[in-house]
mmCIF file of C-alpha atoms and ligand atoms in Angstrom:
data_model
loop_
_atom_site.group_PDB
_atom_site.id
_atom_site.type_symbol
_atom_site.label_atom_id
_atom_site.label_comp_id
_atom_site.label_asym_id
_atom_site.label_seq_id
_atom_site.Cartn_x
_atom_site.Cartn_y
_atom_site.Cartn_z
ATOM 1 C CA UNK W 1 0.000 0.000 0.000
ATOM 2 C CA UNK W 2 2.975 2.558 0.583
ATOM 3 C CA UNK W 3 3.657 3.093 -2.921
ATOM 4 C CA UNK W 4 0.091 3.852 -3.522
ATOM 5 C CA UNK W 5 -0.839 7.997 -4.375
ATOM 6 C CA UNK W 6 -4.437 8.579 -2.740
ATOM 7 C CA UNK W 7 -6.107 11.103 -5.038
ATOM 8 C CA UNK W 8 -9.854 12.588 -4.714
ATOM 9 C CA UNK W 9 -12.051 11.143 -8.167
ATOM 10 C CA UNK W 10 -15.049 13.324 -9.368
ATOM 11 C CA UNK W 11 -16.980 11.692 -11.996
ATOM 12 C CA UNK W 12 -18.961 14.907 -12.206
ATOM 13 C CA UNK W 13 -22.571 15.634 -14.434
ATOM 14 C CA UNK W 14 -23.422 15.221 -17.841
ATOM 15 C CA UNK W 15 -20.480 12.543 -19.789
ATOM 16 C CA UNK W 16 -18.227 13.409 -16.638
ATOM 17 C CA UNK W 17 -19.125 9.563 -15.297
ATOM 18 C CA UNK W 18 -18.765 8.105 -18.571
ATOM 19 C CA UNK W 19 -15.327 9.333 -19.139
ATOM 20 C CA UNK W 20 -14.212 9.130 -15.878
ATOM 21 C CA UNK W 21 -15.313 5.522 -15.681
ATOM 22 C CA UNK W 22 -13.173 4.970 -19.027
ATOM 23 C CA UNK W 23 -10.151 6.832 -17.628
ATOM 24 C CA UNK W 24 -9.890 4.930 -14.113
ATOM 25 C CA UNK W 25 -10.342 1.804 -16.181
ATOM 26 C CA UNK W 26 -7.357 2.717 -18.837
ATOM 27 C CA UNK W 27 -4.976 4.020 -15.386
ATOM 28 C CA UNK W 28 -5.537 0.421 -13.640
ATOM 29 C CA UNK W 29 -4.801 -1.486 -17.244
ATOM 30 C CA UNK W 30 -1.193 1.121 -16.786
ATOM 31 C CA UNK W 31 -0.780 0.340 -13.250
ATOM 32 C CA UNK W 32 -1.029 3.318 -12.307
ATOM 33 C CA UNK W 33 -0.620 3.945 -8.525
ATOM 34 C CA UNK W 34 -3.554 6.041 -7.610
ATOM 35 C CA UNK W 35 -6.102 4.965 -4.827
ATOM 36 C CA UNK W 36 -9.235 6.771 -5.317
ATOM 37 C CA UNK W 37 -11.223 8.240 -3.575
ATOM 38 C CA UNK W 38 -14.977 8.738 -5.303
ATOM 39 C CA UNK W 39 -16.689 12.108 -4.190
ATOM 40 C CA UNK W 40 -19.563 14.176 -5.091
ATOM 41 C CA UNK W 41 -19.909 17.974 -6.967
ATOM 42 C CA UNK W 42 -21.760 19.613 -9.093
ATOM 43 C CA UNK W 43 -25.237 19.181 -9.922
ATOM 44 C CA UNK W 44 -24.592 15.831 -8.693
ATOM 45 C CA UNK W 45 -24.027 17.329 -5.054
ATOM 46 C CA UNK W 46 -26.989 19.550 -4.842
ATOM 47 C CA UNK W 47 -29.289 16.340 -5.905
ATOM 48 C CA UNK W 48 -27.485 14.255 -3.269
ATOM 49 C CA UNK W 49 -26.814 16.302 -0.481
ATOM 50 C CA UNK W 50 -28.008 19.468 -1.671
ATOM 51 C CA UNK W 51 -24.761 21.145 -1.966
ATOM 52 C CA UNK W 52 -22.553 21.407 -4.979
ATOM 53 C CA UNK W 53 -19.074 21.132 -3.136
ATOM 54 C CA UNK W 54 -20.121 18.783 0.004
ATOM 55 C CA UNK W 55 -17.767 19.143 2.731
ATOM 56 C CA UNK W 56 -16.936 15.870 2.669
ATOM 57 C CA UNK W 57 -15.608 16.734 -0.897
ATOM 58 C CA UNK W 58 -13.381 19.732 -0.084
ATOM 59 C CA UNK W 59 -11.873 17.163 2.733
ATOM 60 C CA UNK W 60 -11.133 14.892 0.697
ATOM 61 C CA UNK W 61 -9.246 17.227 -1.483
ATOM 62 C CA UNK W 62 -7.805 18.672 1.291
ATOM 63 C CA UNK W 63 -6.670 15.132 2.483
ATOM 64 C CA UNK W 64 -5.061 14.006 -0.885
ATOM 65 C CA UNK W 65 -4.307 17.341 -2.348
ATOM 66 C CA UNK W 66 -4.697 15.646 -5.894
ATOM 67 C CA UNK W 67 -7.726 15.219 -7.727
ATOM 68 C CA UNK W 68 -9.063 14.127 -11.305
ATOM 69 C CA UNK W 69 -12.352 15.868 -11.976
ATOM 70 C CA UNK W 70 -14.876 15.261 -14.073
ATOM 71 C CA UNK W 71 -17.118 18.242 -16.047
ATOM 72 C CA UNK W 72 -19.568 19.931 -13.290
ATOM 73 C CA UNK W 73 -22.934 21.354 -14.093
ATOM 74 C CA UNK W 74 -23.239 25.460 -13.633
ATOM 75 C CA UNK W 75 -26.343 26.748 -14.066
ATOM 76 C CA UNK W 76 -26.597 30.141 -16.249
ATOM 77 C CA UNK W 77 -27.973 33.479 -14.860
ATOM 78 C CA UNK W 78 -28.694 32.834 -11.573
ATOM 79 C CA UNK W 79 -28.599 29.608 -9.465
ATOM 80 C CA UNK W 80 -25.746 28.433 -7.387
ATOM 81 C CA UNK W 81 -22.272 29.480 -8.616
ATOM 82 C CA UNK W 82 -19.613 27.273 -10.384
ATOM 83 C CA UNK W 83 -18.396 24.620 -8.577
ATOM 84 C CA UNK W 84 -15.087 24.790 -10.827
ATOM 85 C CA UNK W 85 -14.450 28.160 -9.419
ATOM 86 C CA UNK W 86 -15.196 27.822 -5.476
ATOM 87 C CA UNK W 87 -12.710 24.643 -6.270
ATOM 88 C CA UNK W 88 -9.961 26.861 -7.726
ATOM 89 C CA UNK W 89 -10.867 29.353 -5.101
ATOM 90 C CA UNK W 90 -10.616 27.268 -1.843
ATOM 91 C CA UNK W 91 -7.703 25.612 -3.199
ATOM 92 C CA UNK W 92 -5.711 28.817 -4.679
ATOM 93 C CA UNK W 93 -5.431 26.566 -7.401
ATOM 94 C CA UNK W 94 -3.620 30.166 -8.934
ATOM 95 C CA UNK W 95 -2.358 28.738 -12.396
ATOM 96 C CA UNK W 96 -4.328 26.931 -15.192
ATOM 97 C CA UNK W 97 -2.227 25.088 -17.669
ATOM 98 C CA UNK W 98 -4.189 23.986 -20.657
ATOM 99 C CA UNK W 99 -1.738 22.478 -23.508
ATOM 100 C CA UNK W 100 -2.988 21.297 -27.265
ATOM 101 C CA UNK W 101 -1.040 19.248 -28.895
ATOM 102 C CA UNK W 102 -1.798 17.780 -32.778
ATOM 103 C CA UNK W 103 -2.598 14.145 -32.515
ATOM 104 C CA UNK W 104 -4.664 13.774 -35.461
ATOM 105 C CA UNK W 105 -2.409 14.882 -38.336
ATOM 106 C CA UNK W 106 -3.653 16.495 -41.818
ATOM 107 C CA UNK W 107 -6.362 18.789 -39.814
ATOM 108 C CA UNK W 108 -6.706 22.146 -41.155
ATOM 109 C CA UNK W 109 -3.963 23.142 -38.457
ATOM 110 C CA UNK W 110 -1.309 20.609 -38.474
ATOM 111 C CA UNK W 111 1.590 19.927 -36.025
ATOM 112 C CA UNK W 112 0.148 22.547 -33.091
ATOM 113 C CA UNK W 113 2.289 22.545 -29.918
ATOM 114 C CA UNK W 114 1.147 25.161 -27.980
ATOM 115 C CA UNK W 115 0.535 25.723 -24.287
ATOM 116 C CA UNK W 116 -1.413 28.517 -22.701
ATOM 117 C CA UNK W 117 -1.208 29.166 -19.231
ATOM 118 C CA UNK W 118 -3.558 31.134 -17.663
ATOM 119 C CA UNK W 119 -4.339 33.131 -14.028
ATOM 120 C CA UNK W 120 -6.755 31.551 -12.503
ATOM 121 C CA UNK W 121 -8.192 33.455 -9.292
ATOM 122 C CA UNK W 122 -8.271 37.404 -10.005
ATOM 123 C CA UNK W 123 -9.338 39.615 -13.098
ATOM 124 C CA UNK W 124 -13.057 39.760 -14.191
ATOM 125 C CA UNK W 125 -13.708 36.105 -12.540
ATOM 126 C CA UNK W 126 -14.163 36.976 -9.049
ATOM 127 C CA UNK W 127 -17.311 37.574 -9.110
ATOM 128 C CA UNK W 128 -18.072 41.097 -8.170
ATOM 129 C CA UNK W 129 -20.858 42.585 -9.946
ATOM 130 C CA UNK W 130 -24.149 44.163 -9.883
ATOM 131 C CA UNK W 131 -26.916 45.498 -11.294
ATOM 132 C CA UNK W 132 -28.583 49.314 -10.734
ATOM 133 C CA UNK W 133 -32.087 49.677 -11.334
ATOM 134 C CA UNK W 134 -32.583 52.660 -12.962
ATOM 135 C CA UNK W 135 -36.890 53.407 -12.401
ATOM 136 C CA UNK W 136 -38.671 50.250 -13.085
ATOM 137 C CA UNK W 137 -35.763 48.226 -14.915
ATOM 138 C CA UNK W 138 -33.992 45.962 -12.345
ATOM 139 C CA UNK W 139 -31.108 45.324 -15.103
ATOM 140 C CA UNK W 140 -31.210 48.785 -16.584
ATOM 141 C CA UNK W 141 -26.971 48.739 -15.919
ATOM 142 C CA UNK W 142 -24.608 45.988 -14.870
ATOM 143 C CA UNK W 143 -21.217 46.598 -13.401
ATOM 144 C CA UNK W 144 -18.464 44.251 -12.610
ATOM 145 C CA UNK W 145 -15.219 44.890 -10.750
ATOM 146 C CA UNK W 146 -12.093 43.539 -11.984
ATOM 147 C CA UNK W 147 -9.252 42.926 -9.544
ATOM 148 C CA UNK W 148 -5.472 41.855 -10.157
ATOM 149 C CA UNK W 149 -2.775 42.252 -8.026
ATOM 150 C CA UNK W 150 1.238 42.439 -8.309
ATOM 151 C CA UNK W 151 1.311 39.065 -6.078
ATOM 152 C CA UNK W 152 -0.914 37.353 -8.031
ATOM 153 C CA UNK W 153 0.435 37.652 -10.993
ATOM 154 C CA UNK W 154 3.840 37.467 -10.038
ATOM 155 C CA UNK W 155 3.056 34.166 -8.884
ATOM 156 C CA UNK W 156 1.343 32.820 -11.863
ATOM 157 C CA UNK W 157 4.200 34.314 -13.952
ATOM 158 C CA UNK W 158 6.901 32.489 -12.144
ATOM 159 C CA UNK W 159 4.796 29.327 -12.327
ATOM 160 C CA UNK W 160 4.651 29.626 -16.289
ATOM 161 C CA UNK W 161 8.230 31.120 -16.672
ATOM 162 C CA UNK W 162 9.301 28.084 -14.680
ATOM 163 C CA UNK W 163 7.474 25.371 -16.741
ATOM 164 C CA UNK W 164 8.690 26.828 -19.736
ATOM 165 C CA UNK W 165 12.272 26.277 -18.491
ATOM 166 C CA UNK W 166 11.443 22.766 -17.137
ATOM 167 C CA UNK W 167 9.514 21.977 -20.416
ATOM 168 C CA UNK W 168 12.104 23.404 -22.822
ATOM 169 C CA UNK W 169 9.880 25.998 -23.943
ATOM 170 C CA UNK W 170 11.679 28.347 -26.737
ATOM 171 C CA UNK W 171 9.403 31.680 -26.614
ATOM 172 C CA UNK W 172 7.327 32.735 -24.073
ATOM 173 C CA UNK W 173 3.747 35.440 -25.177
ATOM 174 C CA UNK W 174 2.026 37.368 -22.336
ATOM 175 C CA UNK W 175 -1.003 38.648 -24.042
ATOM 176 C CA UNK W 176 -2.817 41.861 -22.494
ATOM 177 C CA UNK W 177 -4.839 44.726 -23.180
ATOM 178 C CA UNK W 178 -2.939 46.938 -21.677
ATOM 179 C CA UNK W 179 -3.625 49.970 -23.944
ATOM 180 C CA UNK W 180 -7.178 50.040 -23.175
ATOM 181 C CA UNK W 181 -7.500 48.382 -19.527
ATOM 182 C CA UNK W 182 -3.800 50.228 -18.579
ATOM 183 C CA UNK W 183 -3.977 49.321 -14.972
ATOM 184 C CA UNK W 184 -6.245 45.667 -14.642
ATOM 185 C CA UNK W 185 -3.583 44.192 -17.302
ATOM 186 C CA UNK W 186 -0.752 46.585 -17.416
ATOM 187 C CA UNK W 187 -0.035 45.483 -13.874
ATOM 188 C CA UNK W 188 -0.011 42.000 -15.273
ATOM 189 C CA UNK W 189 2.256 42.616 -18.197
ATOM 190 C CA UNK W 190 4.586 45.159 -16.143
ATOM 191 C CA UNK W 191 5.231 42.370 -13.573
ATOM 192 C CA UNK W 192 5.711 39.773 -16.704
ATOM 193 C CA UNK W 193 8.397 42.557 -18.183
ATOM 194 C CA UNK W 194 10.532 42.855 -14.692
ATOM 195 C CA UNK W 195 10.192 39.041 -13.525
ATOM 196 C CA UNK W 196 11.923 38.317 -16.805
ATOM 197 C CA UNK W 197 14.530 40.640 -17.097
ATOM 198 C CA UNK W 198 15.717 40.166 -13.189
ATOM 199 C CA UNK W 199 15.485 36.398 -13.282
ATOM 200 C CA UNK W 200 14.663 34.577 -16.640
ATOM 201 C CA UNK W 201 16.328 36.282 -19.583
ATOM 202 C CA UNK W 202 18.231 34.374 -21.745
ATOM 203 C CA UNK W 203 16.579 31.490 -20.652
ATOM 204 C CA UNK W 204 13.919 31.416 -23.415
ATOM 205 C CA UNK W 205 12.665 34.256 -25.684
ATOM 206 C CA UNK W 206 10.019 37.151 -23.910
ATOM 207 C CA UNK W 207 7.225 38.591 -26.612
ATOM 208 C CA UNK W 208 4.191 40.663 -25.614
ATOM 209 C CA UNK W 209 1.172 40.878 -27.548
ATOM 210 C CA UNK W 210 -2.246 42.650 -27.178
ATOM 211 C CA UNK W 211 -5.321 40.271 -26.901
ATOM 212 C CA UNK W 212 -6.921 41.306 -29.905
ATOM 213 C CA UNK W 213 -4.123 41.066 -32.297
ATOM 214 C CA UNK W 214 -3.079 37.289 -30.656
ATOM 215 C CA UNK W 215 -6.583 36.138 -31.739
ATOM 216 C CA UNK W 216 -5.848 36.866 -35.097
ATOM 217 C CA UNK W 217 -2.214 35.762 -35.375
ATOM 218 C CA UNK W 218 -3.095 32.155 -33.696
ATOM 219 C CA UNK W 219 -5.670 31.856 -36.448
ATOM 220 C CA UNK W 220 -2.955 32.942 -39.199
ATOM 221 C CA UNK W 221 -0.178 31.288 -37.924
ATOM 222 C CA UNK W 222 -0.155 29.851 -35.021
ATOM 223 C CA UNK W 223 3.024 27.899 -34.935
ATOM 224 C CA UNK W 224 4.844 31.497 -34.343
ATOM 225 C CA UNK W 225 3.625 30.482 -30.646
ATOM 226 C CA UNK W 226 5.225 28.386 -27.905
ATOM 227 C CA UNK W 227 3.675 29.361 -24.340
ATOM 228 C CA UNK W 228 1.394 31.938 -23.992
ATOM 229 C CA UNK W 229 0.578 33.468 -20.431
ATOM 230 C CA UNK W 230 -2.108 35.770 -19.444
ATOM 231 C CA UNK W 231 -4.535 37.109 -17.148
ATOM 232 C CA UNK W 232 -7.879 35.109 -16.296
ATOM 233 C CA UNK W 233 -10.690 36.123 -18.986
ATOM 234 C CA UNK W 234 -8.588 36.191 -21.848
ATOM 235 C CA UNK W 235 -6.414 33.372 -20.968
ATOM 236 C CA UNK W 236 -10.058 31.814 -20.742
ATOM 237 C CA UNK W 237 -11.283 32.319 -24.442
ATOM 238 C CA UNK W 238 -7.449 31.779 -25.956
ATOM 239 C CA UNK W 239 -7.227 28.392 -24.386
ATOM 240 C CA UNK W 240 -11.090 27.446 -26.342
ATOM 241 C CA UNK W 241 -9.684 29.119 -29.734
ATOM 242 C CA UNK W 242 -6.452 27.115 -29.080
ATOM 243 C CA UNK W 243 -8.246 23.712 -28.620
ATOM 244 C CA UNK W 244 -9.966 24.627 -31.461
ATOM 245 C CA UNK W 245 -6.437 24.496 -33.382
ATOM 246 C CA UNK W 246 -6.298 20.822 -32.562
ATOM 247 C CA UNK W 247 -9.626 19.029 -32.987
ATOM 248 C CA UNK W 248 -12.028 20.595 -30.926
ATOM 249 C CA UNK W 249 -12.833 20.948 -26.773
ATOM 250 C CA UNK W 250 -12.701 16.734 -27.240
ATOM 251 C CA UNK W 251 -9.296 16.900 -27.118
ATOM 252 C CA UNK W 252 -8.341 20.001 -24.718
ATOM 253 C CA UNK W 253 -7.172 18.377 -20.957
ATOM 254 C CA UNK W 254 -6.628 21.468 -18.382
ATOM 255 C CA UNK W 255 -4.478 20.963 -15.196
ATOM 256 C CA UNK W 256 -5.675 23.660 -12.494
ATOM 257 C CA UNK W 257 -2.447 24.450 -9.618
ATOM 258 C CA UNK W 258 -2.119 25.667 -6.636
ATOM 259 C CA UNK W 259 0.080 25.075 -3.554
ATOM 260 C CA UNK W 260 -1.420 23.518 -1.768
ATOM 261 C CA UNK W 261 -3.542 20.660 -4.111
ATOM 262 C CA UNK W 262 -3.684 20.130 -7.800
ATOM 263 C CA UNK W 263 -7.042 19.350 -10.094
ATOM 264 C CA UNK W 264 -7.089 17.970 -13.429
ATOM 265 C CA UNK W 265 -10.065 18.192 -15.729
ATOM 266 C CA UNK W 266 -11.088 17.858 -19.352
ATOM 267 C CA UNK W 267 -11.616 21.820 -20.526
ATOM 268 C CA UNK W 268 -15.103 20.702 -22.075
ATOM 269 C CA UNK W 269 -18.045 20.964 -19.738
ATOM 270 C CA UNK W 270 -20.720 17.972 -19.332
ATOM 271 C CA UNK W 271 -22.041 17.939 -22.585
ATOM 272 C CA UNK W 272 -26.032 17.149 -21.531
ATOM 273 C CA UNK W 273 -26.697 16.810 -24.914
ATOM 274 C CA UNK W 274 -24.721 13.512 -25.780
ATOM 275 C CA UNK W 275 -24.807 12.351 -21.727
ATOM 276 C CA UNK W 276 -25.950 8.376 -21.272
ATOM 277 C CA UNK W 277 -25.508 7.627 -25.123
ATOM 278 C CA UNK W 278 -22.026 6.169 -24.552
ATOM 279 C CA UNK W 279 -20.761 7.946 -27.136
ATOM 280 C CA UNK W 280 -18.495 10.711 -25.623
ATOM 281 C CA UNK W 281 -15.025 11.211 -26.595
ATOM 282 C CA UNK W 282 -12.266 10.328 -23.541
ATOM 283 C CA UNK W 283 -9.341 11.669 -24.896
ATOM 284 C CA UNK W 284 -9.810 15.582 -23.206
ATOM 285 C CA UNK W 285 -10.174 13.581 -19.884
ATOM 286 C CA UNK W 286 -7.513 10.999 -20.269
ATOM 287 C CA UNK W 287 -5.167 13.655 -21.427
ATOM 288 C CA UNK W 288 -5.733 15.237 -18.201
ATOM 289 C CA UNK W 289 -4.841 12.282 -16.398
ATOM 290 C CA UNK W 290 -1.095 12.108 -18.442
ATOM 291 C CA UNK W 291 -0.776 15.662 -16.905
ATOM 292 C CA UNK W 292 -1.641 14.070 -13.839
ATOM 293 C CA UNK W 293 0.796 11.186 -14.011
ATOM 294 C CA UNK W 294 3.618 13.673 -14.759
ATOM 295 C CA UNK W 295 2.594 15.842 -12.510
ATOM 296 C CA UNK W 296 3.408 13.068 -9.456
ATOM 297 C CA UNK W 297 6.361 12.599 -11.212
ATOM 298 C CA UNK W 298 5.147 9.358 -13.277
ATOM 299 C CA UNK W 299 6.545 10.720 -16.709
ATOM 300 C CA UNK W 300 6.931 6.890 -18.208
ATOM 301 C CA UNK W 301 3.440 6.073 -17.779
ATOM 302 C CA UNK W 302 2.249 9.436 -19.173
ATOM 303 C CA UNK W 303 4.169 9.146 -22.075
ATOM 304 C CA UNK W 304 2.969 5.335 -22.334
ATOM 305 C CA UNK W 305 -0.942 6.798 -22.046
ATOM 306 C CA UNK W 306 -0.413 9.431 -24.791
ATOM 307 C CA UNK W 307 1.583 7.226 -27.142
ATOM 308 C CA UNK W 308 -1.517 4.572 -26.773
ATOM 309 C CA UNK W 309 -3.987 7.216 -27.449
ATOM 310 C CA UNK W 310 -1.840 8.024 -30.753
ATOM 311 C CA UNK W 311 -1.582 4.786 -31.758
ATOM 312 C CA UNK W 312 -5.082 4.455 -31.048
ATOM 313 C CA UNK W 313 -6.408 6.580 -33.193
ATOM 314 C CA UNK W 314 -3.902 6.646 -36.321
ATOM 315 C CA UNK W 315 -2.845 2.887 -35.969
ATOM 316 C CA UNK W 316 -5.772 1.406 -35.078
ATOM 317 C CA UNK W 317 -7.849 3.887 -36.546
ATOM 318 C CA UNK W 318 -10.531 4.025 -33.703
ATOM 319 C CA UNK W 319 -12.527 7.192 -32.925
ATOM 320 C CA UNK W 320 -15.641 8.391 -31.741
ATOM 321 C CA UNK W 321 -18.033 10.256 -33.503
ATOM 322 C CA UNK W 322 -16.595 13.765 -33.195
ATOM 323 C CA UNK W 323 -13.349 13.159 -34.415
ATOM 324 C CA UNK W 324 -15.298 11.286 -37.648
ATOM 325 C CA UNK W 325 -15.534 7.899 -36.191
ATOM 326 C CA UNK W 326 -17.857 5.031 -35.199
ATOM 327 C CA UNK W 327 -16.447 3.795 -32.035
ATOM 328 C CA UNK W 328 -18.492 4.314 -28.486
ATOM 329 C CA UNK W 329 -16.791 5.556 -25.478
ATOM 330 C CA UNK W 330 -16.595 1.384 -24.652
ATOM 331 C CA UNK W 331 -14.774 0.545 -27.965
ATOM 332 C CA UNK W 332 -12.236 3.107 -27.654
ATOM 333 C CA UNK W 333 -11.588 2.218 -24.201
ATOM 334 C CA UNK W 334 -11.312 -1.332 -24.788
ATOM 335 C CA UNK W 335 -9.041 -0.211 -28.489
ATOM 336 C CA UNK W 336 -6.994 2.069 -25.800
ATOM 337 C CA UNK W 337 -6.686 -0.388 -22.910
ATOM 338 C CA UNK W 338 -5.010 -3.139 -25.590
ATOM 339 C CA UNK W 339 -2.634 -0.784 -26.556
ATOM 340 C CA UNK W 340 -1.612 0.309 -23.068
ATOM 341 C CA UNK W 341 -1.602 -3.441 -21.427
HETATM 342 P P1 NAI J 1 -19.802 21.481 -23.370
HETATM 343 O O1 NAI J 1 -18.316 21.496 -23.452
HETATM 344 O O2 NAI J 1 -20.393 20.571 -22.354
HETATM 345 O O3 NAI J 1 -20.397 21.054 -24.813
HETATM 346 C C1 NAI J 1 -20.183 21.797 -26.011
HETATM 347 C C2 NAI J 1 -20.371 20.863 -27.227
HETATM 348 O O4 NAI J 1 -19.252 19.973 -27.314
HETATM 349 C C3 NAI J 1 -21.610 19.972 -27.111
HETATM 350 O O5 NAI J 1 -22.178 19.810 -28.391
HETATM 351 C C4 NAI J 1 -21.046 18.644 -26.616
HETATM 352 O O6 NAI J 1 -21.814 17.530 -27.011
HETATM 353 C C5 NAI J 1 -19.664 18.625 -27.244
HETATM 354 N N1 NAI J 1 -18.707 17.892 -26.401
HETATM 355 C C6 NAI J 1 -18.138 18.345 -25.237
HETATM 356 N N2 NAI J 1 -17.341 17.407 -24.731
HETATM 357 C C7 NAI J 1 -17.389 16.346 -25.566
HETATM 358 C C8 NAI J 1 -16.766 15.065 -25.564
HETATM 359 N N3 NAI J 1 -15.919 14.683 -24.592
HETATM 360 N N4 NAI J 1 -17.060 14.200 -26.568
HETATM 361 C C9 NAI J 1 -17.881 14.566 -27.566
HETATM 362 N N5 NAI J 1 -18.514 15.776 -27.627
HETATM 363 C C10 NAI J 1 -18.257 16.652 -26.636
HETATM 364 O O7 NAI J 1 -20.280 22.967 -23.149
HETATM 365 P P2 NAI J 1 -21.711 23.554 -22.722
HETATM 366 O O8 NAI J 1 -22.798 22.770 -23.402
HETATM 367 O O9 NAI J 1 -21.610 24.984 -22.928
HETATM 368 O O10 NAI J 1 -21.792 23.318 -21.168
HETATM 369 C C11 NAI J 1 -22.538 22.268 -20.540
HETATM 370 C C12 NAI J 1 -22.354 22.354 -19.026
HETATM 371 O O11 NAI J 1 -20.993 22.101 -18.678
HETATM 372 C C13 NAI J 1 -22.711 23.711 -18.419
HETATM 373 O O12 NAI J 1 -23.443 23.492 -17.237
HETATM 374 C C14 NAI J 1 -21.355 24.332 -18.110
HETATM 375 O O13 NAI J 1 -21.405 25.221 -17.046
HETATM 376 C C15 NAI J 1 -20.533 23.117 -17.761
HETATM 377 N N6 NAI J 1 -19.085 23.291 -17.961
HETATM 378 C C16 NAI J 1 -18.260 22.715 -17.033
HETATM 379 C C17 NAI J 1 -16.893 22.797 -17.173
HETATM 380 C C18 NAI J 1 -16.039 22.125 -16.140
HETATM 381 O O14 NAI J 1 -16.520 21.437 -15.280
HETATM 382 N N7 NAI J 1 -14.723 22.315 -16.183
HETATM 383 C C19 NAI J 1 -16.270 23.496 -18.293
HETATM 384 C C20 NAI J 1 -17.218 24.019 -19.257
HETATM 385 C C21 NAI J 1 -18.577 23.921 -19.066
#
C-alpha cells in the first residue's frame, strides 16, 4: 500500500461519469498507482446532499491534495455558482495550464504545440458585480469589478516562466490589453516585463502581444507560438480558440495548480446533450490524467498513455463520432486499454 498515491475522483454531471469511468479503467490497465477516492460535486451534489461542493468533498481534497475531476454542471444566470471556481478558489489553485497538442495529423492546423497558461483566481472572474435599477428596470446597468494584483500575478508568472524552463519551452507570449485596460492588465504585463529581465532572460525568448491582435495571429499562424501566459478572462477564451487548433474541446485536458492541491479536468463541460448515449469522446479527460501522471512525477506512464492514445487513433484507426468515427466511449476504451496493457 505505501507506494500507492491517494487522489480525490469526481466523476462529475453530464459525460463526466462516462469518461471518468473509461479513464480509471485505462490508469488500472497502466498500473497506475492512484487509490481513489470517489466524491460528489456539481449538480450531482446539490441532488445528493443538496450542496454542490459537500464538505466531505473539499476534505477529501484537502486530504489528498490531488484530484481528477470530471465536467460539473453550472447553471446560467442565476442559481448556485460554479463549482469549478469555489474549487480553484478554496484551493488557490492560482495557475491553469491547458496544452494542445496535434494528434490527429492532416487537420486544417497541423503539427500545433502550444501551451497557454492562464491566471486563474483574479481579473473579471471573481465575481463582483451588480446590477442598478434605474426606475422600473432591475437590469437597466450591470457593473463588474475587476481585480489583479502584483502578487498574483507574479506568482502565476513564475509558475509559467518556470514550466517553460522545465519543459524546454523556446518563446514565451504574455497577451494583455494593456492599452485600453492600462492598470487591470498593465499590472499583469509590467510584472511579466521585470520578472523576466531580473530572473529569466536568456533562458527562453520574452514577446508581448495585445489580446486582440493574438486572436488573429493564432488563427494565421499559429506555430509562431510556444507558451502563452495571461490574465484570467482572456487566458479563458485563448485556451477554447487554441483547442480549437487541434480538434475541438474533445481533445483540450486542463491541469488547475495551486500550492497547496492540484485538479485535473477535461476543458469541455458535461455535454447534456450527448450524456448516457455512450458515445463521448475520452481523450480531453484521459489527457488530463497524463498531466496528472507527470505531474506526481510518473513521466513513463504518461508518455505510455499518450503514445496509446496516438496509436489508437492513427494505428488502429478508432474514434468516436466527433473526431469522424464510429467507435463508443466502450470501444475506444477497450481499443486504448489493448494498446496500453
Ligand atoms: P460542453 O463542453 O459541455 O459542450 C459543447 C459541445 O461539445 C456539445 O455539443 C457537446 O456535445 C460537445 N462535447 C463536449 N465534450 C465532448 C466530448 N468529450 N465528446 C464529444 N462531444 C463533446 O459545453 P456547454 O454545453 O456549454 O456546457 C454544458 C455544461 O458544462 C454547463 O453546465 C457548463 O457550465 C458546464 N461546464 C463545465 C466545465 C467544467 O466542469 N470544467 C467546463 C465548461 C462547461
Amino acid at each position: 500500500m505505501s507506494n500507492t498515491i491517494p487522489a480525490t475522483l469526481i466523476p462529475g454531471d453530464g459525460i463526466g461519469p462516462e469518461i471518468v469511468d473509461a479513464t480509471v479503467a485505462v490508469l488500472a490497465a497502466l498500473g497506475a498507482p492512484f487509490e481513489w477516492d470517489r466524491q460528489i460535486a456539481g449538480l450531482g451534489g446539490v441532488e445528493s446532499v443538496g450542496d454542490p461542493l459537500p464538505k466531505a468533498t473539499l476534505d477529501s481534497i484537502r486530504r489528498t491534495r490531488l484530484a481528477l475531476k470530471g465536467p460539473l454542471e453550472t447553471p446560467t444566470g442565476g442559481g448556485y455558482r460554479s463549482s469549478n471556481v469555489r474549487l480553484r478558489e478554496e484551493f488557490q489553485l492560482y495557475a491553469n495550464l491547458r496544452p494542445a497538442q496535434t494528434i490527429i495529423p492532416g487537420g486544417r492546423f497541423d503539427k500545433i504545440d502550444l501551451v497557454v497558461v492562464r491566471e486563474n483566481l483574479e481579473g473579471l472572474y471573481i465575481g463582483h458585480e451588480h446590477y442598478v435599477k434605474i426606475d422600473n428596470d432591475p437590469h437597466a446597468v450591470a457593473m463588474a469589478t475587476g481585480i489583479n494584483t502584483r502578487a498574483g500575478s507574479r506568482r502565476l508568472l513564475e509558475y509559467a516562466f518556470e514550466h517553460a524552463v522545465t519543459t524546454g519551452r523556446k518563446k514565451v507570449t504574455i497577451v494583455h490589453k494593456a492599452n485600453i485596460m492600462k492598470a487591470l492588465t498593465g499590472i499583469f504585463l509590467e510584472t511579466g516585463l521585470e520578472l523576466y529581465e531580473r530572473k529569466y532572460k536568456g533562458q527562453f525568448e520574452l514577446d508581448t502581444v495585445i489580446i486582440d491582435a493574438c486572436a488573429m495571429k493564432l488563427v494565421l499562424n499559429p506555430w509562431q507560438f510556444d507558451m502563452l501566459v495571461t490574465t484570467n478572462l482572456f487566458g479563458d477564451i485563448l485556451s477554447d480558440l487554441v483547442a480549437g487548433l487541434v480538434g475541438g474541446l474533445g481533445m483540450a485536458p486542463g491541469a488547475n495548480i495551486g500550492a497547496d492541491a492540484a485538479i485535473f479536468e477535461a476543458v469541455h463541460g458535461s455535454a447534456p446533450d450527448i450524456a448516457g448515449k455512450g458515445i463521448a469522446n475520452p481523450i480531453a479527460i484521459l489527457l488530463a490524467a497524463a498531466m496528472m501522471l507527470d505531474h506526481c512525477k510518473l513521466p513513463d506512464m504518461a508518455t505510455r498513455l499518450r503514445t496509446a492514445i496516438d496509436q489508437t487513433l492513427n494505428v488502429d484507426n478508432i474514434r468516436t463520432g466527433d473526431l469522424g468515427g464510429k467507435a463508443s466511449t466502450a470501444e475506444f476504451t477497450a481499443a486504448l486499454i489493448r494498446r496500453v496493457s
